[in-house]
Short mmCIF file of C-alpha atoms in Angstrom, two decimals:
data_model
loop_
_atom_site.label_atom_id
_atom_site.label_comp_id
_atom_site.label_asym_id
_atom_site.label_seq_id
_atom_site.Cartn_x
_atom_site.Cartn_y
_atom_site.Cartn_z
CA MET Q 20 40.07 37.98 7.48
CA SER Q 21 38.92 34.49 6.62
CA GLU Q 22 41.00 32.09 4.49
CA ALA Q 23 38.49 32.50 1.66
CA ASP Q 24 38.83 36.29 1.80
CA ALA Q 25 42.62 36.01 1.83
CA THR Q 26 42.68 33.97 -1.39
CA ARG Q 27 39.83 35.78 -3.18
CA ARG Q 28 40.87 38.06 -6.04
CA PRO Q 29 40.24 41.69 -4.97
CA THR Q 30 37.57 43.57 -6.90
CA VAL Q 31 36.89 47.16 -7.81
CA TYR Q 32 34.45 47.25 -4.89
CA ASP Q 33 37.22 46.32 -2.45
CA VAL Q 34 39.44 49.09 -3.76
CA ALA Q 35 36.63 51.64 -3.55
CA GLN Q 36 35.95 50.69 0.06
CA GLU Q 37 39.65 50.71 0.97
CA ALA Q 38 40.22 54.13 -0.59
CA ASN Q 39 36.84 55.50 0.53
CA VAL Q 40 35.90 56.57 -3.00
CA SER Q 41 33.24 55.62 -5.53
CA ILE Q 42 33.56 52.73 -7.96
CA ALA Q 43 33.66 55.26 -10.79
CA SER Q 44 36.70 56.92 -9.19
CA VAL Q 45 38.54 53.56 -9.15
CA SER Q 46 37.76 53.11 -12.83
CA PHE Q 47 38.93 56.65 -13.62
CA ALA Q 48 42.18 56.11 -11.72
CA PHE Q 49 43.21 53.40 -14.19
CA ARG Q 50 41.51 54.54 -17.39
CA ARG Q 51 40.97 58.30 -17.19
CA PRO Q 52 43.38 59.75 -14.62
CA ASP Q 53 42.66 63.27 -15.91
CA LYS Q 54 39.19 62.99 -14.34
CA LEU Q 55 40.62 62.81 -10.79
CA SER Q 56 42.76 65.05 -8.63
CA ASP Q 57 46.32 63.86 -8.06
CA ALA Q 58 45.58 63.20 -4.40
CA THR Q 59 42.49 61.08 -5.11
CA ARG Q 60 44.20 59.07 -7.84
CA GLU Q 61 47.19 58.37 -5.59
CA ARG Q 62 44.86 57.25 -2.79
CA VAL Q 63 43.14 54.81 -5.16
CA LEU Q 64 46.42 53.44 -6.54
CA ALA Q 65 47.84 53.00 -3.03
CA ALA Q 66 44.74 51.06 -2.01
CA ALA Q 67 45.04 48.90 -5.14
CA ARG Q 68 48.68 48.13 -4.34
CA ARG Q 69 47.85 47.16 -0.75
CA LEU Q 70 45.11 44.81 -1.92
CA GLY Q 71 46.97 43.40 -4.91
CA TYR Q 72 44.24 44.57 -7.28
CA ALA Q 73 44.66 44.59 -11.07
CA PRO Q 74 41.95 45.93 -13.43
CA SER Q 75 40.22 43.22 -15.45
CA ALA Q 76 40.65 43.48 -19.21
CA ALA Q 77 37.72 41.10 -19.64
CA ALA Q 78 35.46 43.35 -17.61
CA ARG Q 79 36.51 46.40 -19.62
CA GLY Q 80 35.77 44.44 -22.79
CA LEU Q 81 32.27 43.60 -21.62
CA ALA Q 82 31.62 47.26 -20.86
CA HIS Q 83 32.87 48.58 -24.18
CA GLY Q 84 32.22 45.64 -26.55
CA ARG Q 85 35.97 45.30 -27.25
CA THR Q 86 38.78 43.37 -25.61
CA GLY Q 87 41.86 44.76 -27.38
CA THR Q 88 42.92 41.16 -28.04
CA LEU Q 89 43.65 39.68 -31.47
CA GLY Q 90 43.24 35.95 -32.07
CA LEU Q 91 45.10 33.35 -34.12
CA HIS Q 92 43.45 29.97 -34.66
CA ALA Q 93 44.93 26.83 -36.21
CA PHE Q 94 42.70 23.87 -37.11
CA ASP Q 95 44.02 20.37 -36.47
CA LEU Q 96 47.64 21.27 -37.18
CA LEU Q 97 49.43 20.20 -34.00
CA LEU Q 98 50.62 16.65 -33.57
CA GLU Q 99 49.27 14.81 -30.56
CA ARG Q 100 51.79 14.80 -27.75
CA ALA Q 101 51.74 12.37 -24.85
CA ASP Q 102 51.30 13.74 -21.34
CA PRO Q 103 54.62 13.34 -19.46
CA LEU Q 104 52.77 13.03 -16.15
CA ALA Q 105 50.65 10.19 -17.55
CA GLN Q 106 53.73 8.40 -18.91
CA ALA Q 107 55.66 8.59 -15.62
CA GLN Q 108 55.44 5.53 -13.38
CA PRO Q 109 53.32 6.26 -10.27
CA LEU Q 110 54.37 5.29 -6.75
CA THR Q 111 52.55 2.23 -5.39
CA GLY Q 112 49.08 3.15 -4.21
CA LEU Q 113 49.50 6.81 -5.14
CA SER Q 114 48.67 8.89 -8.21
CA THR Q 115 51.86 10.96 -7.91
CA PRO Q 116 54.38 10.19 -10.70
CA ARG Q 117 57.73 8.71 -9.66
CA LEU Q 118 60.60 11.24 -9.66
CA ASP Q 119 64.25 10.38 -10.08
CA ALA Q 120 66.98 11.24 -7.56
CA ASP Q 121 67.07 14.84 -8.81
CA GLY Q 122 63.32 15.28 -8.55
CA VAL Q 123 62.81 15.01 -12.31
CA ILE Q 124 60.01 13.05 -14.00
CA PRO Q 125 61.52 10.31 -16.21
CA TRP Q 126 60.84 10.75 -19.92
CA ASN Q 127 60.74 8.19 -22.68
CA GLN Q 128 63.85 8.90 -24.77
CA THR Q 129 62.35 7.43 -27.93
CA ASP Q 130 59.33 9.72 -27.72
CA ASP Q 131 61.58 12.67 -27.01
CA ASP Q 132 63.69 11.99 -30.10
CA VAL Q 133 60.58 11.83 -32.30
CA LEU Q 134 58.99 14.97 -30.87
CA SER Q 135 62.27 16.89 -31.10
CA ASP Q 136 62.54 16.24 -34.83
CA PRO Q 137 61.78 19.61 -36.48
CA ARG Q 138 60.08 17.79 -39.34
CA ALA Q 139 57.39 16.57 -36.90
CA PHE Q 140 55.90 20.02 -36.46
CA PRO Q 141 53.94 22.37 -38.75
CA LEU Q 142 56.74 24.89 -39.04
CA TYR Q 143 54.83 26.89 -41.65
CA VAL Q 144 52.24 27.62 -38.96
CA ASP Q 145 54.97 28.28 -36.39
CA GLU Q 146 56.65 30.95 -38.51
CA VAL Q 147 53.37 32.67 -39.40
CA GLN Q 148 52.43 32.64 -35.72
CA ARG Q 149 55.79 34.17 -34.79
CA GLY Q 150 55.23 37.07 -37.19
CA PHE Q 151 51.68 37.56 -35.89
CA GLU Q 152 52.83 37.66 -32.27
CA LEU Q 153 55.77 39.97 -33.00
CA GLU Q 154 53.56 42.49 -34.79
CA CYS Q 155 50.92 42.36 -32.05
CA TRP Q 156 53.66 43.00 -29.50
CA ALA Q 157 54.89 45.99 -31.51
CA LEU Q 158 51.32 47.31 -31.69
CA GLY Q 159 50.69 46.75 -27.99
CA ARG Q 160 47.89 44.24 -28.65
CA PRO Q 161 47.40 41.07 -26.56
CA VAL Q 162 47.20 37.76 -28.45
CA MET Q 163 44.94 34.75 -27.94
CA LEU Q 164 46.16 31.51 -29.55
CA SER Q 165 43.81 28.59 -30.04
CA SER Q 166 43.45 25.36 -31.98
CA GLY Q 167 40.84 22.69 -32.57
CA ALA Q 168 39.67 20.03 -34.95
CA GLY Q 169 36.53 18.40 -36.25
CA THR Q 170 33.98 21.09 -35.32
CA ASP Q 171 33.67 24.88 -35.34
CA VAL Q 172 33.17 25.09 -31.55
CA SER Q 173 36.71 26.16 -30.72
CA VAL Q 174 36.91 28.84 -33.40
CA ALA Q 175 33.52 30.19 -32.31
CA ASP Q 176 34.72 30.37 -28.72
CA THR Q 177 37.84 32.27 -29.74
CA ALA Q 178 35.92 34.64 -32.01
CA GLY Q 179 33.72 35.61 -29.07
CA ARG Q 180 36.75 36.74 -27.05
CA VAL Q 181 38.76 38.80 -29.55
CA ASP Q 182 38.47 41.97 -31.65
CA GLY Q 183 39.78 40.23 -34.78
CA LEU Q 184 40.70 36.70 -35.81
CA ALA Q 185 43.37 35.28 -38.13
CA ILE Q 186 42.81 31.66 -39.06
CA PHE Q 187 44.28 28.81 -41.09
CA PRO Q 188 41.00 27.75 -42.68
CA SER Q 189 39.59 24.27 -43.10
CA PRO Q 190 36.18 23.01 -44.26
CA GLN Q 191 35.07 22.89 -40.62
CA THR Q 192 35.58 26.63 -40.12
CA ALA Q 193 32.92 27.80 -42.57
CA PRO Q 194 29.88 27.82 -40.24
CA ALA Q 195 31.64 29.78 -37.51
CA LEU Q 196 33.23 32.23 -39.95
CA ALA Q 197 29.86 32.95 -41.52
CA ARG Q 198 28.40 33.77 -38.11
CA TYR Q 199 31.17 36.06 -36.91
CA ALA Q 200 32.17 37.83 -40.13
CA PRO Q 201 29.66 40.70 -39.61
CA THR Q 202 30.92 41.45 -36.09
CA ILE Q 203 34.73 41.13 -36.20
CA PRO Q 204 37.35 41.30 -38.96
CA ILE Q 205 38.67 37.91 -40.08
CA VAL Q 206 41.89 37.15 -41.98
CA LEU Q 207 42.29 33.83 -43.79
CA PHE Q 208 45.75 32.48 -44.58
CA SER Q 209 46.42 30.63 -47.84
CA ALA Q 210 42.87 30.92 -49.16
CA ALA Q 211 41.86 32.27 -52.56
CA PRO Q 212 39.31 35.14 -52.74
CA ASP Q 213 35.68 34.11 -52.56
CA GLY Q 214 32.31 35.79 -52.31
CA ASP Q 215 32.71 36.84 -48.67
CA GLN Q 216 34.02 39.77 -46.64
CA HIS Q 217 37.05 37.99 -45.18
CA HIS Q 218 40.52 39.43 -45.63
CA ARG Q 219 43.21 37.25 -47.21
CA VAL Q 220 46.95 36.91 -46.66
CA ARG Q 221 48.46 34.43 -49.08
CA VAL Q 222 51.30 33.68 -51.46
CA ASP Q 223 51.38 33.52 -55.27
CA ASN Q 224 51.39 29.72 -55.47
CA ALA Q 225 51.33 29.62 -59.27
CA ALA Q 226 54.38 31.90 -59.55
CA GLY Q 227 56.29 29.76 -57.08
CA MET Q 228 55.56 26.57 -58.97
CA ARG Q 229 56.48 28.19 -62.28
CA ALA Q 230 59.87 29.24 -60.92
CA LEU Q 231 60.46 25.70 -59.68
CA ALA Q 232 59.42 24.09 -62.97
CA GLU Q 233 61.64 26.44 -64.96
CA HIS Q 234 64.60 25.49 -62.78
CA LEU Q 235 63.96 21.75 -63.09
CA ALA Q 236 63.56 21.97 -66.87
CA GLY Q 237 66.29 24.49 -67.59
CA GLU Q 238 69.01 23.35 -65.16
CA HIS Q 239 68.34 19.62 -64.95
CA GLY Q 240 66.53 18.75 -68.18
CA ILE Q 241 63.66 17.13 -66.28
CA ARG Q 242 60.63 16.30 -68.40
CA ASP Q 243 58.72 13.72 -66.32
CA LEU Q 244 57.03 14.94 -63.13
CA ALA Q 245 54.56 13.66 -60.53
CA PHE Q 246 52.80 15.81 -57.94
CA VAL Q 247 52.53 14.86 -54.25
CA GLY Q 248 49.88 16.52 -52.09
CA ARG Q 249 46.41 16.65 -50.62
CA SER Q 250 44.06 17.48 -53.45
CA GLU Q 251 41.36 18.93 -51.14
CA ALA Q 252 43.54 21.73 -49.72
CA SER Q 253 42.94 25.07 -51.48
CA ASP Q 254 46.58 26.12 -51.63
CA THR Q 255 47.51 22.66 -52.94
CA VAL Q 256 44.97 23.06 -55.73
CA GLU Q 257 46.60 26.36 -56.70
CA ARG Q 258 50.08 24.85 -56.64
CA LEU Q 259 49.02 21.91 -58.75
CA GLY Q 260 47.34 24.26 -61.24
CA GLY Q 261 50.45 26.43 -61.41
CA LEU Q 262 52.69 23.43 -61.95
CA ARG Q 263 50.40 22.04 -64.63
CA ALA Q 264 50.35 25.35 -66.56
CA ALA Q 265 54.13 25.73 -66.30
CA ALA Q 266 54.73 22.14 -67.39
CA ASP Q 267 52.55 22.63 -70.45
CA ASP Q 268 54.47 25.76 -71.43
CA LEU Q 269 57.85 24.10 -70.87
CA GLY Q 270 57.08 20.83 -72.64
CA MET Q 271 57.19 18.79 -69.42
CA ALA Q 272 54.95 15.77 -68.81
CA LEU Q 273 53.06 16.04 -65.51
CA ARG Q 274 51.53 12.73 -64.48
CA SER Q 275 47.75 12.78 -64.18
CA GLU Q 276 47.99 10.46 -61.15
CA ILE Q 277 48.58 12.47 -57.95
CA VAL Q 278 50.50 10.84 -55.15
CA ASP Q 279 47.94 11.74 -52.50
CA ALA Q 280 49.78 12.02 -49.20
CA THR Q 281 49.14 13.49 -45.79
CA VAL Q 282 51.71 14.48 -43.21
CA ARG Q 283 50.41 11.99 -40.68
CA GLY Q 284 49.32 9.09 -42.87
CA GLU Q 285 52.30 7.71 -44.74
CA ASP Q 286 50.85 4.25 -45.38
CA GLU Q 287 49.13 5.25 -48.63
CA LEU Q 288 52.15 7.26 -49.71
CA VAL Q 289 54.48 4.34 -49.15
CA ALA Q 290 52.19 1.99 -51.06
CA GLN Q 291 51.97 4.34 -54.02
CA LEU Q 292 55.72 4.86 -54.15
CA ARG Q 293 56.36 1.13 -53.91
CA ALA Q 294 53.98 0.55 -56.81
CA LEU Q 295 55.83 3.12 -58.94
CA ILE Q 296 59.16 1.46 -58.12
CA ALA Q 297 57.91 -2.09 -58.72
CA GLU Q 298 56.34 -1.14 -62.05
CA GLY Q 299 59.40 0.85 -63.17
CA ARG Q 300 57.30 4.04 -63.43
CA MET Q 301 59.14 6.31 -61.02
CA PRO Q 302 59.21 9.84 -62.54
CA GLN Q 303 62.33 11.95 -62.78
CA ALA Q 304 61.01 14.30 -60.11
CA LEU Q 305 58.45 14.25 -57.31
CA VAL Q 306 57.17 17.79 -56.79
CA CYS Q 307 55.60 18.03 -53.34
CA ALA Q 308 52.90 20.46 -52.22
CA THR Q 309 54.65 21.16 -48.89
CA ASP Q 310 58.00 20.60 -47.25
CA GLN Q 311 56.43 18.08 -44.88
CA HIS Q 312 55.20 16.00 -47.79
CA ALA Q 313 58.73 16.09 -49.20
CA PHE Q 314 60.21 14.86 -45.92
CA ALA Q 315 57.78 11.93 -45.89
CA VAL Q 316 58.66 11.13 -49.50
CA MET Q 317 62.41 11.18 -48.85
CA ASP Q 318 62.03 8.90 -45.83
CA ALA Q 319 59.91 6.47 -47.85
CA LEU Q 320 62.35 6.46 -50.77
CA ALA Q 321 65.32 5.89 -48.47
CA ALA Q 322 63.52 2.93 -46.91
CA GLU Q 323 63.15 1.44 -50.41
CA GLY Q 324 66.83 1.98 -51.21
CA LEU Q 325 66.39 4.95 -53.60
CA ARG Q 326 68.73 7.93 -53.36
CA VAL Q 327 67.70 11.57 -53.67
CA PRO Q 328 68.56 13.19 -56.05
CA HIS Q 329 70.51 10.43 -57.85
CA ASP Q 330 67.51 8.18 -58.46
CA VAL Q 331 64.74 10.75 -58.24
CA VAL Q 332 64.55 14.50 -57.57
CA VAL Q 333 62.36 15.69 -54.68
CA THR Q 334 61.22 19.27 -54.06
CA GLY Q 335 59.01 20.99 -51.47
CA PHE Q 336 57.06 24.18 -50.88
CA ASP Q 337 57.06 26.48 -47.81
CA GLY Q 338 60.75 26.99 -47.06
CA THR Q 339 60.67 25.86 -43.43
CA LEU Q 340 63.79 25.67 -41.29
CA ALA Q 341 63.62 21.88 -41.48
CA ALA Q 342 64.24 22.07 -45.24
CA ARG Q 343 67.79 23.17 -44.50
CA LEU Q 344 68.25 20.32 -42.02
CA SER Q 345 66.97 17.43 -44.10
CA SER Q 346 69.28 14.94 -45.82
CA PRO Q 347 69.82 15.97 -48.51
CA PRO Q 348 68.87 19.64 -47.93
CA LEU Q 349 65.57 20.28 -49.66
CA THR Q 350 65.02 22.43 -52.74
CA THR Q 351 61.85 24.35 -51.97
CA VAL Q 352 59.75 27.44 -52.66
CA ARG Q 353 59.89 29.72 -49.63
CA GLN Q 354 56.92 31.70 -48.42
CA PRO Q 355 57.66 34.90 -46.40
CA MET Q 356 55.84 33.38 -43.44
CA GLU Q 357 56.79 35.90 -40.76
CA ALA Q 358 55.78 38.78 -43.03
CA MET Q 359 52.44 37.05 -43.66
CA GLY Q 360 51.76 36.83 -39.93
CA ARG Q 361 52.69 40.47 -39.45
CA ALA Q 362 50.42 41.54 -42.30
CA ALA Q 363 47.47 39.71 -40.75
CA ALA Q 364 48.03 41.41 -37.40
CA ARG Q 365 48.19 44.85 -39.01
CA ILE Q 366 44.95 44.26 -40.91
CA LEU Q 367 43.14 43.14 -37.75
CA ALA Q 368 44.54 46.04 -35.72
CA GLY Q 369 43.26 48.51 -38.31
CA VAL Q 370 46.65 50.00 -39.14
CA ALA Q 371 46.98 48.57 -42.67
CA GLY Q 372 44.79 51.24 -44.20
CA PRO Q 373 41.04 51.78 -44.69
CA ALA Q 374 39.13 48.51 -45.02
CA ASP Q 375 36.31 49.71 -47.27
CA ARG Q 376 36.73 46.37 -49.06
CA PRO Q 377 38.46 43.11 -48.05
CA PHE Q 378 42.25 43.11 -48.17
CA ASP Q 379 43.85 40.52 -50.46
CA VAL Q 380 47.56 40.62 -49.65
CA VAL Q 381 49.57 38.41 -52.01
CA PHE Q 382 53.27 37.81 -51.31
CA GLU Q 383 55.80 36.68 -53.89
CA PRO Q 384 57.53 33.38 -52.99
CA ARG Q 385 61.23 32.70 -53.61
CA LEU Q 386 62.85 29.59 -55.07
CA VAL Q 387 65.52 28.16 -52.76
CA VAL Q 388 67.79 25.70 -54.56
CA ARG Q 389 69.53 22.96 -52.57
CA ARG Q 390 70.87 19.44 -53.15
CA SER Q 391 67.60 17.48 -53.36
CA CYS Q 392 67.17 18.61 -57.00
CA GLY Q 393 70.75 17.77 -57.95
CA CYS Q 394 72.34 21.20 -57.47
#
């Protein structure tokens, strides 16, 4: 046997030749054992074991138009992480990175501290993903995880490989979703119903903001609020609308000026907060669209010498693990993120009930009160 033959992945043809049976008999041995006699099936399986053959799920998918796999796609949500091999110092004249005495690649401690900070990651996505994977495991369905930014190429590639796709939508996803909606079921997280056939799994953003506003007004007497968030995000729009309606009902003044922040770009946030401080216009409370926005706000305030909650109250939305670890611990509205991921998997697997019309699963959030509001 040549070296190429020794390293080549064995095929169904190899097994058929080894067992002296037809290709159909090899297929039946793995998929329809009732079609073969016990002796023939055992001969095929023994040949497969000798050759190290495993049936290809991709090939079965091509034959039947299904893969059994469910996909989860996140758009531009992961922070860029440096390549440890690229950061390691190479040996002179070689491309191999330098190892220490224990054979370990040196790592920049500063980078490690930053990347280990739980606030640096989209933990909302992480918890939804965990629920999705756990439910797929319970259902015996493989999972394909993917991510991408800027174009719809990556989501289109994933959609072509799975039987159903759950996605954290962005404006860039629309072209791909329109193309694949007729062929596979699609679940959108945190997106309001629209004139399409996509399923939805989301939270009642307005109810969460109302519960938060009632707490701030009733327990702390707060009347002056400003909202922090990205105005183009659909769930942020719902949260702002819910806060505005609750503030009107409760006699609270919600500033018309939104502190428009992103998780990655704090420069504008810092400038806006500094202007509020310099002009003596800091509100009693900064109500943030997400926990990550709240963490950025608290860091910026601390850098300017303001204390939370003594000088200004700060709240979040999502209820991530990092909210318990921040200083001070963050008052937030918690989404049942694992349950949302599980619900999406059940819809895509077809076990959530008949899908004669799109599912719109709306979970109730829960107010979690901690020290950042003064409690």
